[in-house]
mmCIF file of C-alpha atoms in Angstrom:
data_model
loop_
_atom_site.group_PDB
_atom_site.id
_atom_site.type_symbol
_atom_site.label_atom_id
_atom_site.label_comp_id
_atom_site.label_asym_id
_atom_site.label_seq_id
_atom_site.Cartn_x
_atom_site.Cartn_y
_atom_site.Cartn_z
ATOM 1 C CA MET Q 1 50.772 33.580 -104.844
ATOM 2 C CA LEU Q 2 50.330 34.618 -101.171
ATOM 3 C CA TYR Q 3 52.746 37.495 -99.748
ATOM 4 C CA THR Q 4 53.607 37.868 -96.121
ATOM 5 C CA GLY Q 5 54.788 41.594 -96.660
ATOM 6 C CA LEU Q 6 52.502 43.067 -99.067
ATOM 7 C CA CYS Q 7 50.003 44.452 -96.783
ATOM 8 C CA CYS Q 8 47.183 46.866 -97.331
ATOM 9 C CA LEU Q 9 48.777 49.970 -97.781
ATOM 10 C CA PHE Q 10 45.500 51.786 -99.202
ATOM 11 C CA PHE Q 11 43.761 50.592 -95.887
ATOM 12 C CA LEU Q 12 46.359 52.439 -93.884
ATOM 13 C CA LEU Q 13 46.322 55.408 -95.801
ATOM 14 C CA VAL Q 14 42.531 56.126 -95.666
ATOM 15 C CA HIS Q 15 42.077 54.711 -92.153
ATOM 16 C CA PRO Q 16 44.252 56.375 -89.580
ATOM 17 C CA GLN Q 17 45.628 54.135 -86.967
ATOM 18 C CA THR Q 18 44.678 54.128 -83.158
ATOM 19 C CA PRO Q 19 47.547 55.435 -81.209
ATOM 20 C CA ILE Q 20 49.247 52.302 -79.667
ATOM 21 C CA ASP Q 21 50.559 53.848 -76.638
ATOM 22 C CA ASP Q 22 47.180 55.147 -75.366
ATOM 23 C CA PRO Q 23 46.025 52.403 -72.909
ATOM 24 C CA ARG Q 24 42.423 53.640 -73.545
ATOM 25 C CA GLN Q 25 42.557 52.566 -77.175
ATOM 26 C CA ASN Q 26 44.828 49.784 -76.524
ATOM 27 C CA PRO Q 27 43.863 47.088 -74.061
ATOM 28 C CA TYR Q 28 47.063 44.892 -74.818
ATOM 29 C CA LEU Q 29 49.359 47.314 -72.959
ATOM 30 C CA GLY Q 30 50.500 46.277 -69.551
ATOM 31 C CA ALA Q 31 51.310 42.558 -70.301
ATOM 32 C CA ALA Q 32 54.413 40.579 -69.541
ATOM 33 C CA THR Q 33 57.842 42.512 -69.304
ATOM 34 C CA PRO Q 34 60.953 41.675 -71.543
ATOM 35 C CA GLY Q 35 62.472 40.233 -68.564
ATOM 36 C CA ASP Q 36 59.345 37.803 -67.936
ATOM 37 C CA TYR Q 37 59.732 36.901 -71.718
ATOM 38 C CA THR Q 38 63.295 35.912 -71.287
ATOM 39 C CA GLU Q 39 62.254 33.684 -68.251
ATOM 40 C CA MET Q 40 59.540 32.138 -70.195
ATOM 41 C CA LYS Q 41 61.780 31.093 -72.813
ATOM 42 C CA ALA Q 42 64.441 29.787 -70.337
ATOM 43 C CA ASN Q 43 61.609 27.582 -68.875
ATOM 44 C CA ILE Q 44 60.781 26.258 -72.094
ATOM 45 C CA LEU Q 45 64.091 25.200 -73.060
ATOM 46 C CA HIS Q 46 64.516 23.579 -69.760
ATOM 47 C CA GLU Q 47 61.314 21.375 -70.094
ATOM 48 C CA GLN Q 48 62.113 20.730 -73.715
ATOM 49 C CA ALA Q 49 65.644 19.185 -72.560
ATOM 50 C CA ARG Q 50 63.826 17.129 -70.108
ATOM 51 C CA LEU Q 51 61.396 15.841 -72.506
ATOM 52 C CA GLN Q 52 63.879 15.100 -75.141
ATOM 53 C CA CYS Q 53 66.042 13.094 -72.785
ATOM 54 C CA GLU Q 54 62.811 11.118 -71.797
ATOM 55 C CA PHE Q 55 61.724 10.729 -75.356
ATOM 56 C CA ALA Q 56 65.243 9.463 -76.500
ATOM 57 C CA ALA Q 57 65.192 6.924 -73.899
ATOM 58 C CA ALA Q 58 61.708 5.590 -74.238
ATOM 59 C CA GLY Q 59 60.228 2.742 -75.998
ATOM 60 C CA THR Q 60 57.448 2.972 -78.544
ATOM 61 C CA ASP Q 61 54.602 3.277 -76.094
ATOM 62 C CA GLY Q 62 56.556 5.802 -74.014
ATOM 63 C CA LYS Q 63 57.398 7.927 -77.038
ATOM 64 C CA ALA Q 64 53.779 8.363 -77.800
ATOM 65 C CA GLU Q 65 52.830 9.469 -74.319
ATOM 66 C CA ILE Q 66 56.069 11.711 -74.211
ATOM 67 C CA ARG Q 67 54.975 13.305 -77.453
ATOM 68 C CA ASN Q 68 51.231 13.871 -76.309
ATOM 69 C CA GLN Q 69 52.791 15.667 -73.002
ATOM 70 C CA ALA Q 70 55.045 17.582 -75.220
ATOM 71 C CA ARG Q 71 52.156 18.674 -77.511
ATOM 72 C CA THR Q 72 50.130 19.833 -74.904
ATOM 73 C CA TYR Q 73 52.846 21.713 -73.266
ATOM 74 C CA VAL Q 74 54.352 23.639 -75.965
ATOM 75 C CA PHE Q 75 51.006 24.849 -77.466
ATOM 76 C CA LYS Q 76 49.683 25.830 -74.014
ATOM 77 C CA GLU Q 77 52.802 27.922 -73.742
ATOM 78 C CA LEU Q 78 52.385 29.488 -76.763
ATOM 79 C CA GLU Q 79 48.685 30.242 -76.093
ATOM 80 C CA ASP Q 80 49.000 31.316 -72.409
ATOM 81 C CA ASN Q 81 52.198 32.961 -72.154
ATOM 82 C CA LEU Q 82 54.375 33.613 -75.361
ATOM 83 C CA ILE Q 83 51.799 35.027 -77.731
ATOM 84 C CA PRO Q 84 50.107 37.412 -74.949
ATOM 85 C CA SER Q 85 53.419 38.811 -74.266
ATOM 86 C CA TRP Q 86 53.435 40.332 -77.603
ATOM 87 C CA TYR Q 87 49.828 41.801 -77.578
ATOM 88 C CA GLY Q 88 50.121 45.460 -78.391
ATOM 89 C CA THR Q 89 53.410 45.294 -80.241
ATOM 90 C CA GLU Q 90 53.496 47.503 -83.212
ATOM 91 C CA TRP Q 91 53.248 46.157 -86.808
ATOM 92 C CA ASP Q 92 55.733 47.212 -89.255
ATOM 93 C CA PHE Q 93 56.164 46.020 -92.816
ATOM 94 C CA ASN Q 94 59.929 45.970 -91.991
ATOM 95 C CA GLY Q 95 59.578 44.947 -88.380
ATOM 96 C CA ILE Q 96 61.965 42.277 -87.204
ATOM 97 C CA SER Q 97 61.772 42.875 -83.386
ATOM 98 C CA GLU Q 98 62.615 39.842 -80.951
ATOM 99 C CA THR Q 99 61.397 41.499 -77.874
ATOM 100 C CA PRO Q 100 57.578 41.932 -76.962
ATOM 101 C CA ARG Q 101 56.565 45.642 -77.361
ATOM 102 C CA GLU Q 102 59.984 46.875 -78.166
ATOM 103 C CA GLY Q 103 60.200 48.229 -81.715
ATOM 104 C CA GLN Q 104 58.013 46.628 -84.634
ATOM 105 C CA ILE Q 105 57.254 43.069 -85.919
ATOM 106 C CA ALA Q 106 55.927 42.142 -89.193
ATOM 107 C CA CYS Q 107 53.524 39.243 -89.700
ATOM 108 C CA GLY Q 108 55.798 36.730 -91.118
ATOM 109 C CA TYR Q 109 58.300 37.639 -88.423
ATOM 110 C CA PHE Q 110 55.691 37.328 -85.507
ATOM 111 C CA VAL Q 111 54.908 33.558 -86.853
ATOM 112 C CA SER Q 112 58.690 32.566 -87.175
ATOM 113 C CA THR Q 113 59.856 34.227 -83.857
ATOM 114 C CA LEU Q 114 56.889 32.711 -81.837
ATOM 115 C CA LEU Q 115 57.748 29.306 -82.880
ATOM 116 C CA ARG Q 116 61.443 29.888 -82.441
ATOM 117 C CA ASP Q 117 60.805 31.122 -78.801
ATOM 118 C CA ALA Q 118 58.476 28.143 -78.323
ATOM 119 C CA GLY Q 119 61.549 25.853 -78.906
ATOM 120 C CA PHE Q 120 61.226 25.014 -82.459
ATOM 121 C CA LYS Q 121 64.466 24.974 -84.632
ATOM 122 C CA LEU Q 122 63.943 27.065 -87.540
ATOM 123 C CA GLU Q 123 65.386 29.448 -89.854
ATOM 124 C CA ARG Q 124 63.957 32.782 -88.429
ATOM 125 C CA TYR Q 125 64.808 35.300 -91.079
ATOM 126 C CA ARG Q 126 64.446 32.939 -94.106
ATOM 127 C CA LEU Q 127 61.060 31.624 -92.943
ATOM 128 C CA ALA Q 128 59.546 34.922 -92.204
ATOM 129 C CA GLN Q 129 60.623 36.203 -95.611
ATOM 130 C CA GLN Q 130 58.845 33.716 -97.742
ATOM 131 C CA ALA Q 131 55.277 33.964 -99.262
ATOM 132 C CA ALA Q 132 52.618 32.781 -96.621
ATOM 133 C CA LEU Q 133 52.092 29.657 -98.873
ATOM 134 C CA TYR Q 134 55.569 28.314 -98.417
ATOM 135 C CA ILE Q 135 55.492 29.435 -94.680
ATOM 136 C CA VAL Q 136 52.488 27.120 -94.413
ATOM 137 C CA ARG Q 137 54.190 24.243 -96.619
ATOM 138 C CA SER Q 138 57.262 24.588 -94.230
ATOM 139 C CA LEU Q 139 55.321 23.909 -91.057
ATOM 140 C CA ALA Q 140 52.757 21.346 -92.093
ATOM 141 C CA PRO Q 141 52.829 18.389 -94.335
ATOM 142 C CA ALA Q 142 50.418 17.971 -97.198
ATOM 143 C CA GLU Q 143 47.890 15.829 -95.358
ATOM 144 C CA ASP Q 144 47.448 18.444 -92.480
ATOM 145 C CA ARG Q 145 46.937 21.631 -94.828
ATOM 146 C CA LEU Q 146 43.431 23.101 -95.938
ATOM 147 C CA ASP Q 147 43.192 25.563 -99.031
ATOM 148 C CA TRP Q 148 40.047 27.147 -99.227
ATOM 149 C CA SER Q 149 38.742 30.273 -101.183
ATOM 150 C CA GLY Q 150 36.009 32.644 -101.522
ATOM 151 C CA LEU Q 151 34.497 32.280 -97.780
ATOM 152 C CA SER Q 152 33.387 34.894 -95.618
ATOM 153 C CA THR Q 153 35.001 35.016 -92.173
ATOM 154 C CA VAL Q 154 31.410 33.482 -90.716
ATOM 155 C CA GLU Q 155 31.576 30.784 -93.393
ATOM 156 C CA LEU Q 156 35.201 30.096 -92.461
ATOM 157 C CA ALA Q 157 34.695 29.953 -88.852
ATOM 158 C CA GLU Q 158 31.650 27.591 -89.614
ATOM 159 C CA LYS Q 159 33.521 25.489 -91.910
ATOM 160 C CA MET Q 160 36.507 25.215 -89.442
ATOM 161 C CA LYS Q 161 34.194 23.754 -86.763
ATOM 162 C CA ALA Q 162 34.575 20.359 -88.676
ATOM 163 C CA GLN Q 163 38.341 20.254 -88.041
ATOM 164 C CA ARG Q 164 40.664 19.446 -85.123
ATOM 165 C CA SER Q 165 41.008 21.959 -82.315
ATOM 166 C CA GLY Q 166 44.184 23.564 -81.841
ATOM 167 C CA PHE Q 167 46.655 25.731 -83.492
ATOM 168 C CA TYR Q 168 46.882 26.299 -87.244
ATOM 169 C CA VAL Q 169 49.243 28.719 -89.276
ATOM 170 C CA VAL Q 170 47.253 30.472 -91.982
ATOM 171 C CA GLY Q 171 48.341 32.183 -95.069
ATOM 172 C CA LEU Q 172 46.139 34.778 -96.686
ATOM 173 C CA ASP Q 173 46.411 36.748 -100.006
ATOM 174 C CA ASN Q 174 48.714 39.125 -98.341
ATOM 175 C CA HIS Q 175 49.387 38.083 -94.673
ATOM 176 C CA VAL Q 176 50.327 35.168 -92.214
ATOM 177 C CA GLY Q 177 49.458 34.664 -88.639
ATOM 178 C CA PHE Q 178 48.001 31.817 -86.470
ATOM 179 C CA LEU Q 179 44.268 30.440 -86.093
ATOM 180 C CA LEU Q 180 43.415 28.726 -82.882
ATOM 181 C CA LEU Q 181 40.159 26.472 -82.929
ATOM 182 C CA ASP Q 182 39.505 26.238 -79.055
ATOM 183 C CA ALA Q 183 37.787 23.444 -77.372
ATOM 184 C CA GLN Q 184 34.402 25.026 -77.851
ATOM 185 C CA LYS Q 185 35.083 25.343 -81.733
ATOM 186 C CA GLU Q 186 35.375 29.230 -81.405
ATOM 187 C CA LEU Q 187 38.039 30.418 -84.044
ATOM 188 C CA TRP Q 188 40.476 33.128 -83.180
ATOM 189 C CA PHE Q 189 42.814 35.191 -85.053
ATOM 190 C CA LEU Q 190 46.245 35.807 -83.412
ATOM 191 C CA HIS Q 191 48.663 37.787 -85.669
ATOM 192 C CA SER Q 192 50.549 41.036 -86.264
ATOM 193 C CA SER Q 193 47.849 42.965 -87.681
ATOM 194 C CA TYR Q 194 48.246 45.703 -90.294
ATOM 195 C CA GLY Q 195 44.599 46.872 -89.734
ATOM 196 C CA ASP Q 196 43.778 49.737 -87.109
ATOM 197 C CA PRO Q 197 45.329 49.949 -84.731
ATOM 198 C CA ALA Q 198 48.235 47.969 -86.443
ATOM 199 C CA VAL Q 199 49.318 45.833 -83.439
ATOM 200 C CA VAL Q 200 49.658 42.281 -82.484
ATOM 201 C CA VAL Q 201 46.101 41.134 -81.453
ATOM 202 C CA ARG Q 202 43.931 38.220 -80.795
ATOM 203 C CA GLU Q 203 40.537 38.472 -82.338
ATOM 204 C CA LYS Q 204 37.488 36.462 -83.046
ATOM 205 C CA ALA Q 205 38.007 35.356 -86.669
ATOM 206 C CA VAL Q 206 34.268 36.583 -87.593
ATOM 207 C CA GLU Q 207 35.275 39.963 -86.355
ATOM 208 C CA SER Q 208 38.681 40.368 -88.143
ATOM 209 C CA PRO Q 209 38.983 43.018 -90.887
ATOM 210 C CA VAL Q 210 42.169 41.391 -92.273
ATOM 211 C CA LEU Q 211 40.614 37.982 -92.710
ATOM 212 C CA SER Q 212 37.566 39.604 -94.519
ATOM 213 C CA TRP Q 213 40.045 40.927 -96.979
ATOM 214 C CA SER Q 214 41.304 37.853 -98.242
ATOM 215 C CA ASN Q 215 39.943 35.770 -100.825
ATOM 216 C CA ARG Q 216 42.115 32.599 -99.995
ATOM 217 C CA PHE Q 217 42.710 30.816 -96.835
ATOM 218 C CA VAL Q 218 45.893 28.250 -96.795
ATOM 219 C CA MET Q 219 46.011 26.624 -93.401
ATOM 220 C CA GLY Q 220 48.380 24.182 -91.724
ATOM 221 C CA PHE Q 221 47.651 22.292 -88.793
ATOM 222 C CA LEU Q 222 50.526 22.837 -86.072
ATOM 223 C CA GLU Q 223 49.867 19.999 -83.477
ATOM 224 C CA THR Q 224 50.962 17.217 -85.457
ATOM 225 C CA ASP Q 225 53.242 14.181 -84.561
ATOM 226 C CA TRP Q 226 55.635 15.471 -87.298
ATOM 227 C CA LEU Q 227 56.005 18.812 -85.899
ATOM 228 C CA VAL Q 228 55.994 17.773 -82.255
ATOM 229 C CA GLU Q 229 58.717 15.139 -83.130
ATOM 230 C CA LYS Q 230 60.869 17.904 -84.654
ATOM 231 C CA TRP Q 231 60.704 19.752 -81.101
ATOM 232 C CA LEU Q 232 61.569 16.616 -79.111
ATOM 233 C CA ARG Q 233 64.478 15.641 -81.492
ATOM 234 C CA GLY Q 234 65.755 19.151 -81.954
ATOM 235 C CA GLU Q 235 65.465 18.569 -85.656
ATOM 236 C CA LYS Q 236 65.569 21.880 -87.961
ATOM 237 C CA ILE Q 237 62.634 22.613 -89.933
ATOM 238 C CA THR Q 238 63.453 23.268 -93.549
ATOM 239 C CA THR Q 239 62.050 26.341 -95.137
ATOM 240 C CA GLN Q 240 60.091 25.671 -98.243
ATOM 241 C CA LYS Q 241 60.892 28.108 -101.046
ATOM 242 C CA PRO Q 242 59.562 28.773 -104.631
ATOM 243 C CA GLY Q 243 61.179 26.604 -107.277
#
């Protein structure tokens, strides 16, 4: 079973955390302000409404083109604007912040909050509180999921090179976050990290301690027609739960 909240408390006890309020130790301080973030979300909603109208009125070929536009737009907004705004935000087991660098945010809430702020209609609290396996199942159909075990981070990154570039949600033994396989096939881990210094980070997958501590990697590709159409139709993403 994969759990989003059961993070490695032993590690935190034996490895003191780097102070997150020291810009010399935390390169993620000084990103967008909360006001900037509010504007980002408003801009996304405006563009989403425009594309939704065009999608509803389009024929089959037009729908395919708009779907591709929406896919490029929403995941670029996540990579370039929304997620970077959260860099340096403190991790906490019970963190539920909705504002970048104010309060704390747990790993599951980081995933659900960022997708909600990108315009996906989902149950932020309920999704975030599920085991990581069910977060992945909620966001990716079975044919768009991968389930690998017993890999080092180097092996994981190498194996991912054969997959589609783009955003993935990844569930670990006791954690959840995003993987980004860029156009050069470099694999990045974007997550609210419980490892030192316990903040939201973007790091190379091969260098991530948190990834290295996991035996299992359950991944769901996010840039699918299925999920993009949820965004374009304003349809709710159903939270998958045990049983």
